[in-house]
mmCIF file of C-alpha atoms in Angstrom:
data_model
loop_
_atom_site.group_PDB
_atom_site.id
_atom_site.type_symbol
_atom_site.label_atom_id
_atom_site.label_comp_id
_atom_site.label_asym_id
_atom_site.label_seq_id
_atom_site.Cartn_x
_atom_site.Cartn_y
_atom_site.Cartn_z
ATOM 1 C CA UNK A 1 -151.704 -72.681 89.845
ATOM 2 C CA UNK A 2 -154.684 -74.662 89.146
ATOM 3 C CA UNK A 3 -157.317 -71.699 90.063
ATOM 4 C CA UNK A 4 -155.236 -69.885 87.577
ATOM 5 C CA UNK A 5 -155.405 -72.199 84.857
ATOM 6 C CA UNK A 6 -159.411 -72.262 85.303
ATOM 7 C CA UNK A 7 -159.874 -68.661 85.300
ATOM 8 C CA UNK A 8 -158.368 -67.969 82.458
ATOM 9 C CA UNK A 9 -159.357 -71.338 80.783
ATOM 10 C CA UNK A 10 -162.498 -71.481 81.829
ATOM 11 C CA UNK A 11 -163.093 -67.549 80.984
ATOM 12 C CA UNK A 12 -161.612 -68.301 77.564
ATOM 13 C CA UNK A 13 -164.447 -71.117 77.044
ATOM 14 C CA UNK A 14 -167.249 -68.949 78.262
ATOM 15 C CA UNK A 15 -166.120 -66.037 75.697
ATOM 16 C CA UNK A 16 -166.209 -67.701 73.010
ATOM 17 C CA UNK A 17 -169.362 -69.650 73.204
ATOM 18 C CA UNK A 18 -170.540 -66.562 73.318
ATOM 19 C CA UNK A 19 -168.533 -64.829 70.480
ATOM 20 C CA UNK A 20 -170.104 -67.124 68.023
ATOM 21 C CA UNK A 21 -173.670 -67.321 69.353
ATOM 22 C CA UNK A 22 -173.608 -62.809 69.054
ATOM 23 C CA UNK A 23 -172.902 -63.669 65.332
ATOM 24 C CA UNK A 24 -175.245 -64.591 62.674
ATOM 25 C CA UNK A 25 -175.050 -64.216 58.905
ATOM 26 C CA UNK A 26 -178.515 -62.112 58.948
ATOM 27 C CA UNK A 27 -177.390 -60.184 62.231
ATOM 28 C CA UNK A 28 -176.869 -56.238 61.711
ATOM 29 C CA UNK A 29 -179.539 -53.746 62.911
ATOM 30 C CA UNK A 30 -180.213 -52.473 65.787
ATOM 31 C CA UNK A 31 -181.949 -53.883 69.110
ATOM 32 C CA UNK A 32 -185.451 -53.942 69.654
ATOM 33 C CA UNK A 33 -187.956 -53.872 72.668
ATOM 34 C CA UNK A 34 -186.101 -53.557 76.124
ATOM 35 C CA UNK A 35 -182.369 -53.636 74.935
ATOM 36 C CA UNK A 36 -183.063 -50.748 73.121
ATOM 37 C CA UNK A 37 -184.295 -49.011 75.777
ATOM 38 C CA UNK A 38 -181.521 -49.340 78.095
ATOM 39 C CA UNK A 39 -178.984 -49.074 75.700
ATOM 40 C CA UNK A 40 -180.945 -45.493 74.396
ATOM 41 C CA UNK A 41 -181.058 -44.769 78.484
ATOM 42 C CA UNK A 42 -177.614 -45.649 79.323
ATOM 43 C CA UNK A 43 -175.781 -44.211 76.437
ATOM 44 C CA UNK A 44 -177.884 -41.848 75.060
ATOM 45 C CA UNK A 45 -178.478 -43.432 71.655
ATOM 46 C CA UNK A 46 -177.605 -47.004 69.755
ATOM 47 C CA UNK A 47 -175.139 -44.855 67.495
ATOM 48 C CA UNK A 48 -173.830 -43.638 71.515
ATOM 49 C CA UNK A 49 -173.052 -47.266 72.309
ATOM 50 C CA UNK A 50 -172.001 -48.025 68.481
ATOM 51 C CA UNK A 51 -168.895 -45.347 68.877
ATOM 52 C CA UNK A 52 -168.164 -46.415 72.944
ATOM 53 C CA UNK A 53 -168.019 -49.936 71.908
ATOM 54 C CA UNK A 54 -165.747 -49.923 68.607
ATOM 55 C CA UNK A 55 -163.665 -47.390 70.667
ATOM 56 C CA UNK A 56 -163.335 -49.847 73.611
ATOM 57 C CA UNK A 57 -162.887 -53.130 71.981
ATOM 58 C CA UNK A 58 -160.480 -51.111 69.434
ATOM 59 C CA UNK A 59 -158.078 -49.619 71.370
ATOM 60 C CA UNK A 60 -157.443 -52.785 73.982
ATOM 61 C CA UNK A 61 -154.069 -53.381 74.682
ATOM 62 C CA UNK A 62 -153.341 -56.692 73.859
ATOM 63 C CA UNK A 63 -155.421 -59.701 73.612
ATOM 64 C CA UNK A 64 -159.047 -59.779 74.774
ATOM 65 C CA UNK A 65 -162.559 -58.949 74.733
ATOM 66 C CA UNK A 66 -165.109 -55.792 73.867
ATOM 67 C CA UNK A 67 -167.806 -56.369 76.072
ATOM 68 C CA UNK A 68 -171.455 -54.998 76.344
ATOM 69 C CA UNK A 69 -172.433 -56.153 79.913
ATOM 70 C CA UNK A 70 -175.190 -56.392 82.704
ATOM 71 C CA UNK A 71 -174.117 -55.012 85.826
ATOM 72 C CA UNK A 72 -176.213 -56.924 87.957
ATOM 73 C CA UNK A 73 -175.591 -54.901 91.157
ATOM 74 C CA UNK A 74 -176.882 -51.352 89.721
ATOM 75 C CA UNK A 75 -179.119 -52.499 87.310
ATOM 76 C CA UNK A 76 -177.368 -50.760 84.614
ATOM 77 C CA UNK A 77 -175.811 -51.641 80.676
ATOM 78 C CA UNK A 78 -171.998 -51.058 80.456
ATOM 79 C CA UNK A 79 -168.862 -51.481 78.100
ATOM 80 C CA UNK A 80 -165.797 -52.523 79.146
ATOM 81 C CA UNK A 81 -162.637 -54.610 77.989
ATOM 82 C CA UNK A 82 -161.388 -58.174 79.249
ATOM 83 C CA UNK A 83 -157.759 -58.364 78.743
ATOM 84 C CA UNK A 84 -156.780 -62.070 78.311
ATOM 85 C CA UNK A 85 -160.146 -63.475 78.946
ATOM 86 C CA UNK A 86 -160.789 -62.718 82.688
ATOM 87 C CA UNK A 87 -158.364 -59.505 83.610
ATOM 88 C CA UNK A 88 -159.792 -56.054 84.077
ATOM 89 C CA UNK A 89 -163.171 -57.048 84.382
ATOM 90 C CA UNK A 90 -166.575 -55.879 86.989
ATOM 91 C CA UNK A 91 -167.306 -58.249 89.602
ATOM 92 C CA UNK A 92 -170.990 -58.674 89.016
ATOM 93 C CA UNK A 93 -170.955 -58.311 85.611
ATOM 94 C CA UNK A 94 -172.474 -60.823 83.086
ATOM 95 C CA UNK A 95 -171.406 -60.601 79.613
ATOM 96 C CA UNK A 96 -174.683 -59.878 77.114
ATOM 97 C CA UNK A 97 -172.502 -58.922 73.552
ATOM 98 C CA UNK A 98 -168.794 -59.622 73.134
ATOM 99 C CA UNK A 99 -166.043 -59.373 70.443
ATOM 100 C CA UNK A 100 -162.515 -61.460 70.310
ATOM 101 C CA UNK A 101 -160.182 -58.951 69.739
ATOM 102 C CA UNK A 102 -157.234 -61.648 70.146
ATOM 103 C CA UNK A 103 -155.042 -61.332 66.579
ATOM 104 C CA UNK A 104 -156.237 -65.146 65.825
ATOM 105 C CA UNK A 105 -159.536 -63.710 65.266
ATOM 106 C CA UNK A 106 -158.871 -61.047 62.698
ATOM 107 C CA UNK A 107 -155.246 -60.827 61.651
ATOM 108 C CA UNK A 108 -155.865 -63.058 58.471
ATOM 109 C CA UNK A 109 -158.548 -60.186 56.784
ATOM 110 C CA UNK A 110 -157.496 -57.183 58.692
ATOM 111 C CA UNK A 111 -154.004 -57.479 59.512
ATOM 112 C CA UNK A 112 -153.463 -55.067 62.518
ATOM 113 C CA UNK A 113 -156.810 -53.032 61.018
ATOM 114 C CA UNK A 114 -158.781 -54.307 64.587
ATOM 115 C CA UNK A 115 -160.908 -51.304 64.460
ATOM 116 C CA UNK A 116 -162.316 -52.546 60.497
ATOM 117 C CA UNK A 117 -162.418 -56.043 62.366
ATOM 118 C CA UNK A 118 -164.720 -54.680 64.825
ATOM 119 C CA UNK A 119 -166.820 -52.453 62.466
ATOM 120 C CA UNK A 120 -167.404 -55.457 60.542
ATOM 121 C CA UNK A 121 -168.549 -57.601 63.785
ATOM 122 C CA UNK A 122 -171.050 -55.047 64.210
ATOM 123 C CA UNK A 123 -172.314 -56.072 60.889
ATOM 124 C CA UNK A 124 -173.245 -59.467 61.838
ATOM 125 C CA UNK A 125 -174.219 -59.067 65.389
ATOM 126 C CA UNK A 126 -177.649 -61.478 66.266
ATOM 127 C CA UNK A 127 -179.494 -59.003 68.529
ATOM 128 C CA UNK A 128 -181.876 -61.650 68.981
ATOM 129 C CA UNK A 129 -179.484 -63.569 71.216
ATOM 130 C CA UNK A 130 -178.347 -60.509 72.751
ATOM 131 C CA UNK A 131 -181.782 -59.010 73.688
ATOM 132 C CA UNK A 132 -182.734 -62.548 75.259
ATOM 133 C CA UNK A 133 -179.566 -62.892 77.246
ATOM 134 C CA UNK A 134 -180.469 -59.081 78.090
ATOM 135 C CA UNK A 135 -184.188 -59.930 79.336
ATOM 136 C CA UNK A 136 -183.103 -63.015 80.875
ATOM 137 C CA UNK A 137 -181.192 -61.242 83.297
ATOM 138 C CA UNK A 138 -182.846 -58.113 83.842
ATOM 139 C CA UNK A 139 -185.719 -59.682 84.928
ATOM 140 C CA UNK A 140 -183.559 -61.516 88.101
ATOM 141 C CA UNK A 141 -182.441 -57.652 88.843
#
């Protein structure tokens, strides 16, 4: 019961610290410098990963998380969902860019819009934070 509790308690803490450190009221853009690279090589272009992750972190079913993550094992960038906070995840993988796509988030503005919820997180993301979470670990490979 108690390893339970800390999974998904302790996954629910971890998410969102780093929900509102992706945000920033000048966020928007586009990555620069190494992020950019890998996310141009592993989805063929920033408007590649754009569509992937709004479709992703749109279409969850039920509460959770749109994630853009290092797999640590290959080396590579991917996009996945978290349902709850810790289901349906990649052993492996550490979190660089996430989303709450839990109804407390967004239901207020966007009602059961999520996919206007999430084009409007992509509005404020802080690619700064994300690109130094990114180089951070990349360079432990």
């Amino acid at each position: 019961h108690l390893a339970r509790e800390l999974a998904f308690h302790g996954s629910g803490h971890s998410m969102h610290v780093l929900f509102w450190n992706c945000m920033s009221p000048k966020g928007a853009g586009e990555p620069k410098r190494e992020l950019d690279k890998a996310i141009r090589l592993e989805f063929g272009s920033f408007e590649g990963f754009s569509e992937l992750f709004l479709s992703v972190s749109g279409s969850l079913e039920g509460s959770g998380w749109g994630i853009l993550g290092y797999e640590s094992l290959s080396g590579n960038l991917v996009v996945l969902q978290a349902e709850k906070h810790q289901d349906l995840t990649v052993q492996g993988t550490i979190p660089l860019l996430a989303v709450d796509v839990w109804e407390h988030a967004y239901y207020l503005r966007y009602q059961n819009k999520r996919g206007d919820y999430v084009k409007a997180f992509m509005e404020v993301i802080n690619w700064d934070y994300v690109e130094a979470r990114y180089d951070a670990v990349a360079k432990q490979g």
